[in-house]
Coordinates of C-alpha atoms in Angstrom, one line a residue:
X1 CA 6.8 -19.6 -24.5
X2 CA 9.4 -17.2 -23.5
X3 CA 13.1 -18.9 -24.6
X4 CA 14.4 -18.1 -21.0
X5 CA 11.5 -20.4 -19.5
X6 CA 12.1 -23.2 -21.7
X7 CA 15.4 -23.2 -20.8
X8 CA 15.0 -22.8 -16.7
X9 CA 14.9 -24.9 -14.1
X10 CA 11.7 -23.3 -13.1
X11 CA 10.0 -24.8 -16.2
X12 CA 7.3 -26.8 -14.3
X13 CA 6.4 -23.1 -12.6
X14 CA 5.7 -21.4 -15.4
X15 CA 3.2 -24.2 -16.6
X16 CA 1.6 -24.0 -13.6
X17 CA 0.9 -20.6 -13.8
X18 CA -0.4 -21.0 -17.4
X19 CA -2.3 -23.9 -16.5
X20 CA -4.3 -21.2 -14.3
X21 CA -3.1 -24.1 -11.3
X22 CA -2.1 -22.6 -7.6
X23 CA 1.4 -22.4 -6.7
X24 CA 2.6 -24.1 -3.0
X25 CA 4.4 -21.8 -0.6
X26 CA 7.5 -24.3 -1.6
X27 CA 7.0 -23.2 -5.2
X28 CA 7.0 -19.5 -3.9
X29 CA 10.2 -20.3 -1.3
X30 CA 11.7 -21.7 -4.7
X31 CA 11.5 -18.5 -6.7
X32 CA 12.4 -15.9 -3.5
X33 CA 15.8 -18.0 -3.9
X34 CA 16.3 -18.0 -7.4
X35 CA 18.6 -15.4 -9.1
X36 CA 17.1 -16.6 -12.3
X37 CA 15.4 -12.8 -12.1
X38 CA 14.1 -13.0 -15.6
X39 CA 12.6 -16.2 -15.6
X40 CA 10.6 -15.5 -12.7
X41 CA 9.6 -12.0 -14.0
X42 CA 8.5 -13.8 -16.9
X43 CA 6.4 -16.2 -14.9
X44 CA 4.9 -13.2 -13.1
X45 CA 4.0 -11.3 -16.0
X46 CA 2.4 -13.8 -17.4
X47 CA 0.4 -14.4 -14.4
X48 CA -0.2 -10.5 -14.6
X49 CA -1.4 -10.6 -17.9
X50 CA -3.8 -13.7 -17.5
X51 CA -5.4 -11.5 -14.4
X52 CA -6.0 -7.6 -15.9
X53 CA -4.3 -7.5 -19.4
X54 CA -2.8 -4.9 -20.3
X55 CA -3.7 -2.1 -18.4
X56 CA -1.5 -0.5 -15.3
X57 CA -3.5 2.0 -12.8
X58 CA -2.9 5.4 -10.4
X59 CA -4.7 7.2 -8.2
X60 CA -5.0 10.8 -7.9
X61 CA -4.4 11.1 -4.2
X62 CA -3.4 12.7 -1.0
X63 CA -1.8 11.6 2.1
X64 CA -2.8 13.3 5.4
X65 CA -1.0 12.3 8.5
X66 CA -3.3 13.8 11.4
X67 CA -0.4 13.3 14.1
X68 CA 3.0 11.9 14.7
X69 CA 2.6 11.4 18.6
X70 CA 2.3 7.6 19.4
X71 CA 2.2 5.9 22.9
X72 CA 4.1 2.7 21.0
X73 CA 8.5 3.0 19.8
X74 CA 8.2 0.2 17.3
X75 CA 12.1 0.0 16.2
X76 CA 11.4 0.1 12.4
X77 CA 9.3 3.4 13.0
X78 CA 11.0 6.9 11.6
X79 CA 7.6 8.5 11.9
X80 CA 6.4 8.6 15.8
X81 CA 7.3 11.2 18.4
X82 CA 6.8 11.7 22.0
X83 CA 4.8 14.6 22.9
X84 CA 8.4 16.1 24.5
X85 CA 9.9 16.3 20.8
X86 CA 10.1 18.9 19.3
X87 CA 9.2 18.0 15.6
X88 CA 5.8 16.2 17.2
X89 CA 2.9 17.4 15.2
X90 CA -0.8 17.3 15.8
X91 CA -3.4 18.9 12.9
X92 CA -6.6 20.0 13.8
X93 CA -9.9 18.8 11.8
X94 CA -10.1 22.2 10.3
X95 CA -6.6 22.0 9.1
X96 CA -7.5 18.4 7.4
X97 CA -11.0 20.5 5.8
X98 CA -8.2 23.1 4.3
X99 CA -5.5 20.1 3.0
X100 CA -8.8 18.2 1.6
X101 CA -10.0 21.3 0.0
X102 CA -6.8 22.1 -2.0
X103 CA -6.5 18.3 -2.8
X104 CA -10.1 18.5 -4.5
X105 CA -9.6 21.8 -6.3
X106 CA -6.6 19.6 -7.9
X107 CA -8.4 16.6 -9.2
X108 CA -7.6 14.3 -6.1
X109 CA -10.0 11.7 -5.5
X110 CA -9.1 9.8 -2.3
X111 CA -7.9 11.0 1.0
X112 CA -5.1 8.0 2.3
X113 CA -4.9 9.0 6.7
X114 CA -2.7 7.8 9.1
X115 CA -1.5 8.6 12.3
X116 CA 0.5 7.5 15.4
X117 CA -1.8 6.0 18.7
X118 CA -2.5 9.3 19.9
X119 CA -2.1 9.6 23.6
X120 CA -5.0 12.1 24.3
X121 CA -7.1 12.3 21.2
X122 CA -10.6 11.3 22.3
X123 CA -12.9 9.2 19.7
X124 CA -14.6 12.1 18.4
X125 CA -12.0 13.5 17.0
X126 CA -11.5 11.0 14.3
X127 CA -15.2 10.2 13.8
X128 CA -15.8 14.3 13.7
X129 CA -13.0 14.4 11.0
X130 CA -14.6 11.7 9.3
X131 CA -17.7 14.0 9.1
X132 CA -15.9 17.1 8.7
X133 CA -14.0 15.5 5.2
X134 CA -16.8 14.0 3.5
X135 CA -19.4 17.4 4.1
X136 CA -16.1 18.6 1.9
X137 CA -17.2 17.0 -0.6
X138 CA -18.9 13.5 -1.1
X139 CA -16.5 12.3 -4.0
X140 CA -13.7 12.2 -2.1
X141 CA -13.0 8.7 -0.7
X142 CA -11.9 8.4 2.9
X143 CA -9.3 5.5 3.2
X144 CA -8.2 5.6 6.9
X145 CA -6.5 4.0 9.4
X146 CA -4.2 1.5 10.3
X147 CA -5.3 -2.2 11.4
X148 CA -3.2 -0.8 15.2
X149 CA -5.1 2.3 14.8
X150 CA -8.6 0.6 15.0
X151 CA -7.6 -1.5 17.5
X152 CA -6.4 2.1 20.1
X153 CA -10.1 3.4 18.2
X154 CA -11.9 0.4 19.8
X155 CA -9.8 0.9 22.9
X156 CA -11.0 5.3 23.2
X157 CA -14.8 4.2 22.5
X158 CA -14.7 1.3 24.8
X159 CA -16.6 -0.7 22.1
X160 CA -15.6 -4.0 20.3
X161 CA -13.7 -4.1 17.3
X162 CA -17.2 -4.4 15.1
X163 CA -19.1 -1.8 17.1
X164 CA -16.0 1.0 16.3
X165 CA -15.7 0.1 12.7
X166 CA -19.5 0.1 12.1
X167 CA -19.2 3.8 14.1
X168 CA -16.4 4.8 11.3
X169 CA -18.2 4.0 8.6
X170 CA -21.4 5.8 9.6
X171 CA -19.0 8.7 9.8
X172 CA -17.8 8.2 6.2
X173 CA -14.7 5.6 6.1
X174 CA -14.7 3.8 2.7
X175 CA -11.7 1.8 3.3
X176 CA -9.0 0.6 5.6
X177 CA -5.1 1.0 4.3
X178 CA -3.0 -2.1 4.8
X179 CA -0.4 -0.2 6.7
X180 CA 1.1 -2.5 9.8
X181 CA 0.9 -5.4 8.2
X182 CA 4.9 -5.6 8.8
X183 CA 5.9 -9.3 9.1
X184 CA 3.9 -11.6 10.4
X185 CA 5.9 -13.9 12.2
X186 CA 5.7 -13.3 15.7
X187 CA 9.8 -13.3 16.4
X188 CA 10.0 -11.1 13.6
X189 CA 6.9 -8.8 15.0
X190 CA 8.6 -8.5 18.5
X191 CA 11.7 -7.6 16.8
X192 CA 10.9 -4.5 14.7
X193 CA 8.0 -3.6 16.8
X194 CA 7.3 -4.6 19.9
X195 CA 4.2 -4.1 21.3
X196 CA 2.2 -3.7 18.1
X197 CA -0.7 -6.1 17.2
X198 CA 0.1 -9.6 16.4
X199 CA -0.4 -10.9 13.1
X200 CA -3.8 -12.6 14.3
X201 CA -5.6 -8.9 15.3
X202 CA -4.2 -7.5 12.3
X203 CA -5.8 -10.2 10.1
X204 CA -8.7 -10.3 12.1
X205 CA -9.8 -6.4 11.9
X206 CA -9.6 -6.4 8.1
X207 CA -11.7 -9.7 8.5
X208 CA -14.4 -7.9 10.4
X209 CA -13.9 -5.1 8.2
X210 CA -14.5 -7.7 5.0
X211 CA -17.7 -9.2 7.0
X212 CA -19.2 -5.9 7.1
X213 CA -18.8 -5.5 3.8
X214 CA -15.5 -3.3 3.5
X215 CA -12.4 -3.7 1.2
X216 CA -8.8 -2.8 1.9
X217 CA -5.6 -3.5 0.8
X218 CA -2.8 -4.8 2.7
X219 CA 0.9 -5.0 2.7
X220 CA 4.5 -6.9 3.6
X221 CA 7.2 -4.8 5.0
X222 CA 10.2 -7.2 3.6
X223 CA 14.5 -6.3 3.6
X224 CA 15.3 -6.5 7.7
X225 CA 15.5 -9.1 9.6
X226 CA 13.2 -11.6 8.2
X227 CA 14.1 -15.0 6.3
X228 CA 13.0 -15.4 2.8
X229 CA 10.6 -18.4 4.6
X230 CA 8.9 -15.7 6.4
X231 CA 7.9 -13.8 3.4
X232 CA 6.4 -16.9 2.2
X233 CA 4.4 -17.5 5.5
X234 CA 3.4 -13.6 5.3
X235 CA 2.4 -13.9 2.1
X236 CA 0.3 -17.3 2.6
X237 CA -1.9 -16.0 5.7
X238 CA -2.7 -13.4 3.2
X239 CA -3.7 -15.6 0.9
X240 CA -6.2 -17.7 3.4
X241 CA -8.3 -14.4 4.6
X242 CA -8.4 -13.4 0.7
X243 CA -9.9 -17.2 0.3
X244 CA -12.3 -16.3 3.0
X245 CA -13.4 -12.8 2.5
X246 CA -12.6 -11.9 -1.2
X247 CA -12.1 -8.0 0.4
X248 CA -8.3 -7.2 -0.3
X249 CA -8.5 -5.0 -3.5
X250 CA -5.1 -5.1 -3.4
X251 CA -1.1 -6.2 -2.2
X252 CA 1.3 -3.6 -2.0
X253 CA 4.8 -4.8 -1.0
X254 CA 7.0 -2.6 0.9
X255 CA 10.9 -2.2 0.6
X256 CA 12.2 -1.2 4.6
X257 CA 14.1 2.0 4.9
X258 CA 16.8 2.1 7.1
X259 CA 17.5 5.0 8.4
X260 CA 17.0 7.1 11.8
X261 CA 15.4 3.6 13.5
X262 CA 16.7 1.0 15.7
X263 CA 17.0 -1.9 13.4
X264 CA 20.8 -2.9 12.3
X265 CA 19.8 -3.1 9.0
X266 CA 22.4 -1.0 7.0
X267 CA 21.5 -0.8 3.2
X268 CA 17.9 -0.8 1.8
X269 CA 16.7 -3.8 -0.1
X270 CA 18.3 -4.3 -3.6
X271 CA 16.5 -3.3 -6.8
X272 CA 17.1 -7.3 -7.6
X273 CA 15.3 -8.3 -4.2
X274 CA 12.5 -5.8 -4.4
X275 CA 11.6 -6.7 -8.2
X276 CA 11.7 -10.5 -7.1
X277 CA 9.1 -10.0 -3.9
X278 CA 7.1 -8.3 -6.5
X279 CA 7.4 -10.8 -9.1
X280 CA 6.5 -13.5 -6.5
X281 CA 3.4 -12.0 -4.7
X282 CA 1.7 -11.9 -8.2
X283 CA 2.1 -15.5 -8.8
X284 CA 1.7 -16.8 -5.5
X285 CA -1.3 -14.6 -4.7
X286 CA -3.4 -15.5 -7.8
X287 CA -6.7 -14.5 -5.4
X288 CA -5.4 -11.0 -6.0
X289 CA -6.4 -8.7 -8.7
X290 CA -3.9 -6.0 -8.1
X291 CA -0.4 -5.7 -7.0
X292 CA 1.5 -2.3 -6.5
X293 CA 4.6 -1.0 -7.3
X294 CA 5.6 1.8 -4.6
X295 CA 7.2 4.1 -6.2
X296 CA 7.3 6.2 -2.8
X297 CA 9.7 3.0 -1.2
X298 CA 11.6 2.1 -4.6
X299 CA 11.7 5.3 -6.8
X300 CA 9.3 5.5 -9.7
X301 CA 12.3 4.1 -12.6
X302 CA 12.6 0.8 -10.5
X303 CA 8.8 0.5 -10.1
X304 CA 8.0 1.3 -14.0
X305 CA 10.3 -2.2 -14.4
X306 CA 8.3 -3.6 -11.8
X307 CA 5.0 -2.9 -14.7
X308 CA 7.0 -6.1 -16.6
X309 CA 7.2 -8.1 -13.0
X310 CA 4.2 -8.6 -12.0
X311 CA 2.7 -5.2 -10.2
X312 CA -0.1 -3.8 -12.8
X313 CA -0.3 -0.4 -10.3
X314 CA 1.9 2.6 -9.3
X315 CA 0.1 3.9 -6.5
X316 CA -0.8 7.9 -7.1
X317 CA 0.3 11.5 -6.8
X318 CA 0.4 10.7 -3.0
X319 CA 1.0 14.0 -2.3
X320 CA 3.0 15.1 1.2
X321 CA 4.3 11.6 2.2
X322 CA 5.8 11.7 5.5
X323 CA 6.5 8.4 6.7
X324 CA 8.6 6.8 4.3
X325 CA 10.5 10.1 3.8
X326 CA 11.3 9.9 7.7
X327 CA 13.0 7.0 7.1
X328 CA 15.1 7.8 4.7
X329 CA 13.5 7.5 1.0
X330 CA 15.0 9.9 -1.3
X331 CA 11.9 9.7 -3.8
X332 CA 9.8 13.4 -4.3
X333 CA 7.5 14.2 -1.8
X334 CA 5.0 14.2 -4.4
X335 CA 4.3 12.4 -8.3
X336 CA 2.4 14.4 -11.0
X337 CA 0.1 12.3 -13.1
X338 CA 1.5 13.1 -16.0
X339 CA 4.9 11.2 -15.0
X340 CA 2.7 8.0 -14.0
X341 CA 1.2 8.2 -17.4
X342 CA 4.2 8.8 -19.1
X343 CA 6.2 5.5 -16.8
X344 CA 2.8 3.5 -17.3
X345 CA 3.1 3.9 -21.3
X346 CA 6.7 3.5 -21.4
X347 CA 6.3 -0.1 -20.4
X348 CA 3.8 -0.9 -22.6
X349 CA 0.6 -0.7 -20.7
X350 CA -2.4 1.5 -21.1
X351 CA -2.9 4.1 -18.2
X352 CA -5.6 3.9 -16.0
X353 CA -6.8 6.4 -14.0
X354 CA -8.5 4.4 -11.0
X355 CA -10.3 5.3 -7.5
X356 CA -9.5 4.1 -4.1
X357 CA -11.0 0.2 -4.9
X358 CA -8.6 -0.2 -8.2
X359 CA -11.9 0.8 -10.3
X360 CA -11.0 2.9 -13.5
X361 CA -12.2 6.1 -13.9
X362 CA -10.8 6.8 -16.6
X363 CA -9.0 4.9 -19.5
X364 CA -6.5 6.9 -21.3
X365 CA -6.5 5.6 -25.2
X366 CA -3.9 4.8 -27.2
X367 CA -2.9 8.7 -28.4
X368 CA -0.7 10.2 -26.4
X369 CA -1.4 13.6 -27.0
X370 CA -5.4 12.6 -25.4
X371 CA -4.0 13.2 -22.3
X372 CA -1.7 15.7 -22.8
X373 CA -4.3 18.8 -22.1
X374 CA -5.6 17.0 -18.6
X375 CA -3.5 15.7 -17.1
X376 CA -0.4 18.9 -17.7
X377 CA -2.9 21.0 -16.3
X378 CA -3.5 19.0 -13.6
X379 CA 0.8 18.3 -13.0
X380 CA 1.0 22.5 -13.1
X381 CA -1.8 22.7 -10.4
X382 CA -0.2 20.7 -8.5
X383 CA 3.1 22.2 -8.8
X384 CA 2.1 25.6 -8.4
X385 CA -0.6 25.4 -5.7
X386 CA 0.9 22.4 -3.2
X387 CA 4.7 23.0 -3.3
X388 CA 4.6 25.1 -0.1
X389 CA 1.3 23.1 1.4

């Protein structure tokens, strides 16, 4: 046992953990307020290691934003426009084709989409760009839309939540994103975004998604205006659907970004605070194979630490990000793989190259020079052929 532990008041944690036993949200309210930072790292790399070993993961992927316009002003949101601003943007299907078609030429493997609640965008739209991407090509994975978004989907077809999610798949969706998740508490909600699902539709779409037999990930947008005790309650209705549906493949916990939004929130989350979330959502959700470190929201030196705190993923090339950006992250638009291999074996993990349900593809070994060929040529690809896409 580490010495740190032994001498901790968070002793009786750590032997929880190792005893394989589940932690109460008061355990988890206990850690969010300890500055004791190393001890409960420790704990959560421990529970890390018990649940996937060594091994840390990336995707090779690319983000496609299909429109900024949204009917909604959530107060968080740097992203949506109005269809009277002048930096609104709308892509056309072909357009996608064309991004999805340099992606593949690159190695990409999964396709990540979002958008704002369109105002005028009819239904077939997004199942015809479902179509329209996978005749692309069939590897690609389509992970798609917003918990919000299927809800405005279900709202354009005039069909229940079940009926419009069983249309997307037939159309080629292979997962939901986690996006909206936000904070679940209801003050909290009608705070930062008013007017957006509550925390019961959010759960309940990736519940129906789950029941149809769908996985998805989902997230915590933590460092405004909640309480550490909201966090904890976030955190533990996450927990009770994973009980019930086993069809999260992963948590990926998001620092806010303050700027150019309506929330008086003036400096970002601390690296302290955002390595502690971490640390905590791997021990408290132990029904969760996977947590990620986004190195979009933190910058990718704070979430290579975050490898020895619990998160055993870095996300991917996740190339032309546009909503984080918006609000301020000063990160690169875009990661080669070669820098998430090189971060992945500085900590002390082996790289794995995984697909859109944290499945490897591809296990580097133990050389570094095995991957040297690959994945450079894959980094200058994406240099050369995407920096002006």
């Amino acid at each position: 046992m580490n010495f740190l532990v032994q001498q901790s008041g968070l002793r009786d944690l750590y032997d929880k953990v190792a005893a394989g036993e589940r932690i109460s949200e008061a355990d988890a309210l206990r850690l969010l307020e300890s500055k004791d930072i190393n001890t409960v790292g420790a704990i959560a790399d421990l529970a890390r290691q018990k649940k996937v070993g060594n091994r840390a993961s990336y995707i090779l992927n690319r983000y496609l934003n299909y429109s900024n316009y949204c009917i909604l002003s959530c107060q968080f949101c740097s992203f949506a426009r109005k269809k009277r601003d002048a930096d609104g943007f709308q892509l056309s299907v072909e357009e996608m084709a064309q991004k999805a078609r340099e992606a593949l030429a690159i190695g990409i493997t999964e396709l990540h989409i979002v958008g704002g609640l369109h105002p005028s965008l009819p239904f077939d739209y997004y199942t015809g760009m479902l179509r329209t991407l996978r005749g692309v090509d069939a590897r690609l994975q389509l992970k798609c839309f917003t918990a919000i978004e299927i809800l405005h989907l279900a709202w354009l077809a005039k069909k229940s939540v079940p009926e419009t999610l069983a249309e997307l798949k037939a159309a080629g969706l292979d997962s939901l994103t986690g996006g909206g998740a936000e904070i679940f508490r209801k003050e909290v909600r009608s705070a930062i975004a008013k007017g957006k699902e509550s925390a019961e539709e959010y759960l309940d779409v990736h519940r129906t998604w789950h029941r149809m037999g769908g996985r998805s990930t989902c997230t915590m947008l933590f460092g405004h205006v909640e309480t550490l005790a909201d966090r904890v309650d976030h955190l533990r209705q996450l927990r009770e659907l994973q009980d019930e549906t086993h069809g999260f493949t992963g948590f990926i916990p998001l620092p806010y970004q303050p700027e150019d939004n309506d929330i008086p929130v003036k400096t970002t989350p601390t690296g302290f605070d955002t390595l502690r979330t971490i640390a905590v959502s791997r021990i408290y959700l132990d029904n969760f194979e996977h947590i990620t470190a986004y190195w979009v929201g933190m910058g990718l030196k704070l979430a290579q630490v975050a490898l020895s705190y619990g998160a055993d993923d870095l996300h991917g090339t996740i190339i032309e990000e546009h909503i984080f950006h918006m609000a301020g992250a000063s990160s690169p638009q875009q990661q080669t793989e070669a820098a998430l291999i090189k971060a992945i074996r500085e900590a002390g993990r082996t790289p794995v190259q995984r697909n859109t349900f944290y499945e490897p593809i591809k296990v580097w070994d133990e050389t570094p020079s095995a991957e040297s060929e690959s994945a450079a040529k894959r980094s200058k690809l994406l240099d050369g052929n995407l920096a002006t896409a």
